[in-house]
Coordinates of C-alpha atoms in Angstrom, one line a residue:
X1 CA -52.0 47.8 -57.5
X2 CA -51.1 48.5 -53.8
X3 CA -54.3 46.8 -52.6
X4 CA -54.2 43.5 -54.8
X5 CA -50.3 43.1 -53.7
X6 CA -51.6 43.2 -50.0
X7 CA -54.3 40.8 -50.6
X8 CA -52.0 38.4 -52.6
X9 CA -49.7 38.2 -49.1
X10 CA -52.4 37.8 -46.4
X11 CA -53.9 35.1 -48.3
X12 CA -51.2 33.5 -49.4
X13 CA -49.4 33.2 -46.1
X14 CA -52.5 31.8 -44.1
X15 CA -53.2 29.5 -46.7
X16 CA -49.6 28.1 -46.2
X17 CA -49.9 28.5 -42.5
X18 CA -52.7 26.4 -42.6
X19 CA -52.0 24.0 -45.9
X20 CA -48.6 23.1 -44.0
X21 CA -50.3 22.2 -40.2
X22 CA -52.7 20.2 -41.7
X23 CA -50.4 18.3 -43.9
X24 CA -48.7 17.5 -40.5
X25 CA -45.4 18.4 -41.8
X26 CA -44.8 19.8 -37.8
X27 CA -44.8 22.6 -36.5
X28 CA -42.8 25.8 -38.4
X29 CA -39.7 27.3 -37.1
X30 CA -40.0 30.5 -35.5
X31 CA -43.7 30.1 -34.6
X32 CA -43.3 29.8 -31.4
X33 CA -43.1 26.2 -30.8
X34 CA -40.9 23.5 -29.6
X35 CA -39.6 21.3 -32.2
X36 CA -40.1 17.9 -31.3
X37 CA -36.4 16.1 -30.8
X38 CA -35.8 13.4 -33.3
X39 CA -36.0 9.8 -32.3
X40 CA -32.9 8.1 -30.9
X41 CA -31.2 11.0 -30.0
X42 CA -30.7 11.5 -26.1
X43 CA -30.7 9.4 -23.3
X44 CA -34.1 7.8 -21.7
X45 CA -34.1 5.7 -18.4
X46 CA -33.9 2.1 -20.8
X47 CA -30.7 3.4 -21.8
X48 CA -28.4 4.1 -18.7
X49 CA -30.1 0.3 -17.9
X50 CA -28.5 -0.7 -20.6
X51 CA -25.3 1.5 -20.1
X52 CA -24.7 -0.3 -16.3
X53 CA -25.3 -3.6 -17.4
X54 CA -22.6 -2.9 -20.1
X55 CA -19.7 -1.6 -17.1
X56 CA -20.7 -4.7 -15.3
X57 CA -19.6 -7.1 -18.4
X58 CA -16.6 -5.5 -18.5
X59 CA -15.5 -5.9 -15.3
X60 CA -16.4 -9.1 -14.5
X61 CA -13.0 -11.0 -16.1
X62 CA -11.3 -9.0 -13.5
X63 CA -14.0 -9.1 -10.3
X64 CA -14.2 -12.9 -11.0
X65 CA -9.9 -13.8 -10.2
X66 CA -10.2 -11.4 -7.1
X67 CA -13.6 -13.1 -5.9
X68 CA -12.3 -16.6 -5.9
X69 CA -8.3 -15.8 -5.2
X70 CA -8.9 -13.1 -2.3
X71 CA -12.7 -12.5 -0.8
X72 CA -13.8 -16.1 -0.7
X73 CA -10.6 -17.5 0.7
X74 CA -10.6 -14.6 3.5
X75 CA -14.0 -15.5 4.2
X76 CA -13.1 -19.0 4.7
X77 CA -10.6 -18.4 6.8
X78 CA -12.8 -16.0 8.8
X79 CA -15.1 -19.1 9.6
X80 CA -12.4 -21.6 9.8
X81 CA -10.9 -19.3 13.3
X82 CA -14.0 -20.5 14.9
X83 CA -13.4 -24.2 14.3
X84 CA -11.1 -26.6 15.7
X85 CA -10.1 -27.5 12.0
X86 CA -6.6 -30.0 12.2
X87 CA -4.4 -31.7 9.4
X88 CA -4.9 -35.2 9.2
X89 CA -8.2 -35.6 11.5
X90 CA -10.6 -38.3 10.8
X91 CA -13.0 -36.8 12.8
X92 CA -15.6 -34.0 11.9
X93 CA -14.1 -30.5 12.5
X94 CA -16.4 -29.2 15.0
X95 CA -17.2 -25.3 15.8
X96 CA -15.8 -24.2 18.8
X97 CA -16.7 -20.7 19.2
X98 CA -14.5 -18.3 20.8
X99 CA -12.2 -20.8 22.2
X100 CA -9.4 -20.0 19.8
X101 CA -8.8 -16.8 21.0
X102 CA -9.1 -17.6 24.3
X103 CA -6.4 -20.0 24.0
X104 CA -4.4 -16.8 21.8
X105 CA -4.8 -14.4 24.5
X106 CA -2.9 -16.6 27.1
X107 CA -0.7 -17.6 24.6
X108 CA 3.2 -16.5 25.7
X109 CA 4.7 -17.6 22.4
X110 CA 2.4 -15.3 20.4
X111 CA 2.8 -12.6 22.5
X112 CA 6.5 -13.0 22.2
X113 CA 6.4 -12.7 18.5
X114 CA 3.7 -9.6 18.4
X115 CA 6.3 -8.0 20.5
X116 CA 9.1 -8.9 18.1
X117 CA 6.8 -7.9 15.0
X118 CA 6.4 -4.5 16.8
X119 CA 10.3 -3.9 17.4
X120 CA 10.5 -5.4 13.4
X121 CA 8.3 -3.1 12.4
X122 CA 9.4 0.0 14.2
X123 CA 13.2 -0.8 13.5
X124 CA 12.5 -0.8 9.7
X125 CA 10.2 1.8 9.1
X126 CA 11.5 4.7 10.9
X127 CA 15.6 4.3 9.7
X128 CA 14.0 3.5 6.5
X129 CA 11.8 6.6 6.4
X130 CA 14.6 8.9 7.0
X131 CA 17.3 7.6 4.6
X132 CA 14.8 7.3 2.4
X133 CA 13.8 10.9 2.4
X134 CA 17.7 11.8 2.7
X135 CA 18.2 9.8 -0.8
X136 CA 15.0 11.6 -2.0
X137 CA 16.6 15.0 -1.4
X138 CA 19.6 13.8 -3.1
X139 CA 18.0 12.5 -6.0
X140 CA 15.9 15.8 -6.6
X141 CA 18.4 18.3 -6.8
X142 CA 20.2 18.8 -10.5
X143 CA 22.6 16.5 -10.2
X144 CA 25.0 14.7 -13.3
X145 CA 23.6 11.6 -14.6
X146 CA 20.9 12.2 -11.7
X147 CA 18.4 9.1 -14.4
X148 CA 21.3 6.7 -13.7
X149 CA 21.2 7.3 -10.0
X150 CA 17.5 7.4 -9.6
X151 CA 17.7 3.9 -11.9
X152 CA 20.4 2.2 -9.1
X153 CA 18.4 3.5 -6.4
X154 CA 15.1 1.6 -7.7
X155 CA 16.8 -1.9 -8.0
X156 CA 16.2 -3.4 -4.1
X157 CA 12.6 -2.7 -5.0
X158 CA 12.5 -4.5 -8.3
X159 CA 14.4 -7.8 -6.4
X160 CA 11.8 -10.4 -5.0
X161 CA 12.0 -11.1 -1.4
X162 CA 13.2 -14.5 -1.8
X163 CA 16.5 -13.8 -3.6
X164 CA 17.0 -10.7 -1.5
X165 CA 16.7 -13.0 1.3
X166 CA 19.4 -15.4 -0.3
X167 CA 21.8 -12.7 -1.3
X168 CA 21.5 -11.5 2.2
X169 CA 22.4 -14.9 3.5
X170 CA 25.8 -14.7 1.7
X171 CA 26.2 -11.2 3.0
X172 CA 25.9 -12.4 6.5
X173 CA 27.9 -15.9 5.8
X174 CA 30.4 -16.8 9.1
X175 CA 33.3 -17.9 7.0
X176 CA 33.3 -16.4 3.3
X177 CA 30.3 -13.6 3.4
X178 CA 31.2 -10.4 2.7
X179 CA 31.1 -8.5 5.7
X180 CA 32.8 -10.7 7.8
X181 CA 35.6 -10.0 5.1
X182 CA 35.3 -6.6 5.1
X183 CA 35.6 -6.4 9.0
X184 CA 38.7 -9.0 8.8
X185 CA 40.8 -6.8 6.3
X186 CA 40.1 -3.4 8.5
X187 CA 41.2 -5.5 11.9
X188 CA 38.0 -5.0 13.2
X189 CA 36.6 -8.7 13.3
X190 CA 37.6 -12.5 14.4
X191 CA 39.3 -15.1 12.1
X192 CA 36.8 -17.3 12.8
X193 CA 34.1 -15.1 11.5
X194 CA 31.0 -14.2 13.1
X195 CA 27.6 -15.7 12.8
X196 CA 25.2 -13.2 12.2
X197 CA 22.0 -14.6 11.7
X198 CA 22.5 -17.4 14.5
X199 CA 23.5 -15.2 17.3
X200 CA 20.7 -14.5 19.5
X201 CA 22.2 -11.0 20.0
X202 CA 22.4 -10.0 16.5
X203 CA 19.8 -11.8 14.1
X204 CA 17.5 -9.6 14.8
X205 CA 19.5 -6.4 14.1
X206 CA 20.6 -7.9 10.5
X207 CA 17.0 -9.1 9.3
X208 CA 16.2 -5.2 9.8
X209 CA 19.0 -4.0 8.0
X210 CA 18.0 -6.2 5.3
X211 CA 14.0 -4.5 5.6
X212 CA 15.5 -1.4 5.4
X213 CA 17.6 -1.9 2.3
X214 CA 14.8 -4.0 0.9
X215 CA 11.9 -1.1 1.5
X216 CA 14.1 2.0 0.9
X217 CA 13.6 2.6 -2.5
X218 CA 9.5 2.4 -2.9
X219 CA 9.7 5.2 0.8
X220 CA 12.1 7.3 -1.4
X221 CA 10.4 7.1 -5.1
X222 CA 7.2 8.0 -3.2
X223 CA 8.9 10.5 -1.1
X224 CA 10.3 11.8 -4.3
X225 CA 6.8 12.2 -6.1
X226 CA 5.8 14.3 -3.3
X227 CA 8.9 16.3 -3.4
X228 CA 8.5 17.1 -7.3
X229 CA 5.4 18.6 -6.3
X230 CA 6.9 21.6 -4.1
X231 CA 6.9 24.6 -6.0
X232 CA 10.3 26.2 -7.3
X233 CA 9.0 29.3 -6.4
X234 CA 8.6 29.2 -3.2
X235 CA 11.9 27.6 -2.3
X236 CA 13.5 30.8 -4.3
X237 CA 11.3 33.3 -2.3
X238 CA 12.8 31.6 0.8
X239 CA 16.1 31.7 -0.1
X240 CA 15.7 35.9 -0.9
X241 CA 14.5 36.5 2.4
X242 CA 17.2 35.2 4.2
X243 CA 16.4 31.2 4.7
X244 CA 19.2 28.8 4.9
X245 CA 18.9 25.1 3.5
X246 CA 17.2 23.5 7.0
X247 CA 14.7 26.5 7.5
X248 CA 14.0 25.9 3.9
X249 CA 13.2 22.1 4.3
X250 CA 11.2 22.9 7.7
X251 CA 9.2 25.7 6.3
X252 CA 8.8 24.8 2.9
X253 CA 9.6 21.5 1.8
X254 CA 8.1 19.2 4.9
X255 CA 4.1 20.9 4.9
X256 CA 4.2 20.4 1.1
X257 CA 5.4 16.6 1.5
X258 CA 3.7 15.8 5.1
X259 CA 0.8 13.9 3.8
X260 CA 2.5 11.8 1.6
X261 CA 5.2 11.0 4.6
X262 CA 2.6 10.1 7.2
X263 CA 0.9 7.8 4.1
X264 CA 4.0 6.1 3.4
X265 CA 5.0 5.6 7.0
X266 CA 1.1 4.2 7.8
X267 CA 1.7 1.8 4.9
X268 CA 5.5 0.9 5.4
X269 CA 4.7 -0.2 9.2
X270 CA 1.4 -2.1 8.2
X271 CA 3.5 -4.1 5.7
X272 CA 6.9 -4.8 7.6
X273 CA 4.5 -6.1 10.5
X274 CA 3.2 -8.7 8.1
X275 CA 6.5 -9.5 6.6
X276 CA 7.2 -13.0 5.9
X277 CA 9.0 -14.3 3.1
X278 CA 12.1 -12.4 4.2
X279 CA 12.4 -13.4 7.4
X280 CA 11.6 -17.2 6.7
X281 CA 14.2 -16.9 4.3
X282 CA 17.1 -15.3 6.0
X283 CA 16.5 -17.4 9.8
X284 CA 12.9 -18.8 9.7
X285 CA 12.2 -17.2 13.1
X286 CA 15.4 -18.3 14.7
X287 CA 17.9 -18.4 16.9
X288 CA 15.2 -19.4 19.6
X289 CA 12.3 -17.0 17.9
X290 CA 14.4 -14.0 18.0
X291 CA 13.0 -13.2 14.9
X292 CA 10.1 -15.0 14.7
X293 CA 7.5 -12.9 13.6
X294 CA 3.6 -12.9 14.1
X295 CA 2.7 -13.9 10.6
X296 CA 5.9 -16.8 10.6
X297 CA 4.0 -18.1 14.4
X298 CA 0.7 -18.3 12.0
X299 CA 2.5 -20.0 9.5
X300 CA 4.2 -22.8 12.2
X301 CA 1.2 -23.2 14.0
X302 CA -0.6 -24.2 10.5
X303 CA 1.7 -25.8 8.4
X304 CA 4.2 -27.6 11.1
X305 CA 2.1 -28.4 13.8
X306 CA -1.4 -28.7 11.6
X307 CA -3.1 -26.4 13.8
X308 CA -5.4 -24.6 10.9
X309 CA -8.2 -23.1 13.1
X310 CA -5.7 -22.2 15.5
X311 CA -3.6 -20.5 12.8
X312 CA -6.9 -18.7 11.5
X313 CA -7.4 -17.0 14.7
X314 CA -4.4 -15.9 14.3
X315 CA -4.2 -14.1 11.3
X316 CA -8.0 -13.2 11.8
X317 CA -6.6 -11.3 15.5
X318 CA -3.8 -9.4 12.9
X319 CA -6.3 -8.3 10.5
X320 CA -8.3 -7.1 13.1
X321 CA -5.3 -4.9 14.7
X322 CA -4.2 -3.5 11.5
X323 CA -8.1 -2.5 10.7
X324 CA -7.8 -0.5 14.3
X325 CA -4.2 0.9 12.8
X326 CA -5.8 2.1 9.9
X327 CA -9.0 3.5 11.3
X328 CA -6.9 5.3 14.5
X329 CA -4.9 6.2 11.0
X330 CA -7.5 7.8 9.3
X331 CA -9.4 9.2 12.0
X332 CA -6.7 11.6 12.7
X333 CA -5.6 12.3 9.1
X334 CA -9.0 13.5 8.7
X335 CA -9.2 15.3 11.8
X336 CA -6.5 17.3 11.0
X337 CA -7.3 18.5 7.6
X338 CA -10.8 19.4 8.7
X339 CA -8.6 22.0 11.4
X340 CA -6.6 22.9 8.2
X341 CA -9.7 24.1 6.4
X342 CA -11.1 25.9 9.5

């Protein structure tokens, strides 16, 4: 009995071993062998073909506005500074090389407005830096209807330039604004009221107080961001060793937010350089171009006076200086956090 029960199983599983191979049903599992992956399953080379052409069609609605709208009208520009491209010319506009910014660099009235971009720009980004990160401390600490506060302080940033510009204008007006009213009832001012924005000695000290109020609040929701990031802990391990509010900030609250502030700043200078609209709104470069920025000299030179490849130049020289900016920018922002990580 013992000896026909072991010849019913050797026989019985070779035969199946076999039978099954050559009915080439595959291989069975736990022989040994690799089952052979089904197909469709996985990805082959066709398919991540497939897969980037796919991203491509998604994108293009949106490459296709910023194509047209922003590269090819830079480009043109880029080529039209090498021209000697005029409004109204019957002739052929005709290229004229370098000549442009020859004719820039001995320029005095553009050198008189880059200088009065720079003061611009450094009178409105660093007040607006540090009242911005005064309001940001303010607005982080747990203070009663601290949403309501935080909502108020946002408002400047939701206001476009151009109605900032004319709210600004009644603001400054010589006989019924506001702040000549203000100064009037305190004693402090003439009855005739005082021109602001024509003076030579004061237009340009009002247009920056107007940056300022207009930029604060994106510096302090960003500054804000960054503050929300400290941890709580370490301010409370400070405060149990001894360290008062300032030591606090310096040790504490300004390494954990330093990278965000030198951003901010980078970006808050780039943009009040290239201000416009608010400026043209509030004196359009006067008294005398007191206030006439660079970017409100491009737009004269193309629009008033119909000097387009002029103009080009122009702009073309100011994207150039704010690429050197931003590459001086970077250059040290990586520099130093490759010395942090050593």
């Amino acid at each position: 009995m013992r000896g026909v029960a072991l010849g019913r199983d050797g026989p019985v599983r070779g035969q199946a071993r076999t039978s099954t191979r050559g009915a080439g049903a595959g291989p069975v599992p736990g022989a040994g062998d690799r089952p052979v992956p089904r197909r469709g399953h996985g990805r082959g080379p066709g398919s991540e073909r497939g897969h980037g052409h796919g991203t491509w069609f998604l994108i293009l609605p949106a490459l296709i506005p910023i194509l047209v709208l922003s590269v090819g009208p830079l480009l043109y520009g880029i080529g039209l500074a090498f021209t000697d491209a005029q409004s109204g010319r019957t002739q052929a506009t005709r290229w004229v090389g370098l000549l442009n910014f020859s004719d820039l660099l001995q320029d005095t009235l553009f050198w008189d407005s880059f200088r009065v971009g720079l003061v611009w720009a450094l009178g409105v980004t660093v007040p607006q830096f540090f009242l911005a990160l005064g309001l940001a401390l303010l607005l982080g600490q747990e203070l009663r209807l601290r949403w309501l506060a935080r909502a108020l302080a946002i408002i400047p940033w939701a206001m476009p330039e151009v109605v900032v510009g004319i709210m600004w204008r009644l603001v400054y007006h010589p006989d019924a604004g506001v702040l000549n009213e203000t100064l009037r009832s305190f004693g402090l001012g003439p009855d005739e009221g005082r021109d602001w924005l024509s003076g030579t000695a004061t237009a340009l000290l009002a247009v920056i107080v107007v940056g300022v109020w207009a930029g604060m609040p994106q510096t302090t929701v960003t500054l804000l961001a960054g503050l929300q990031n400290v941890p709580r802990e370490l301010h409370e391990a400070a405060a149990m060793d001894g360290a008062g509010a300032w030591r606090r900030f310096r040790t504490v609250t300004w390494p954990a937010i330093k990278p965000v502030a030198l951003a901010v700043s980078a970006l808050n200078f780039i943009w009040n350089f290239n201000s416009f609209a608010l400026v043209f709104v509030l004196t359009d470069g006067g008294p005398g171009g007191r206030t006439r920025l660079p970017m409100l000299f491009a737009y004269e030179e193309a629009f008033r006076y119909g000097q387009f490849g002029y103009a080009a130049a122009m702009g073309l020289a100011m994207v150039a200086l704010i690429a050197v900016l931003l590459a001086v920018y970077l250059s040290r922002r990586l520099r130093g956090e490759g010395e942090e990580e050593q």
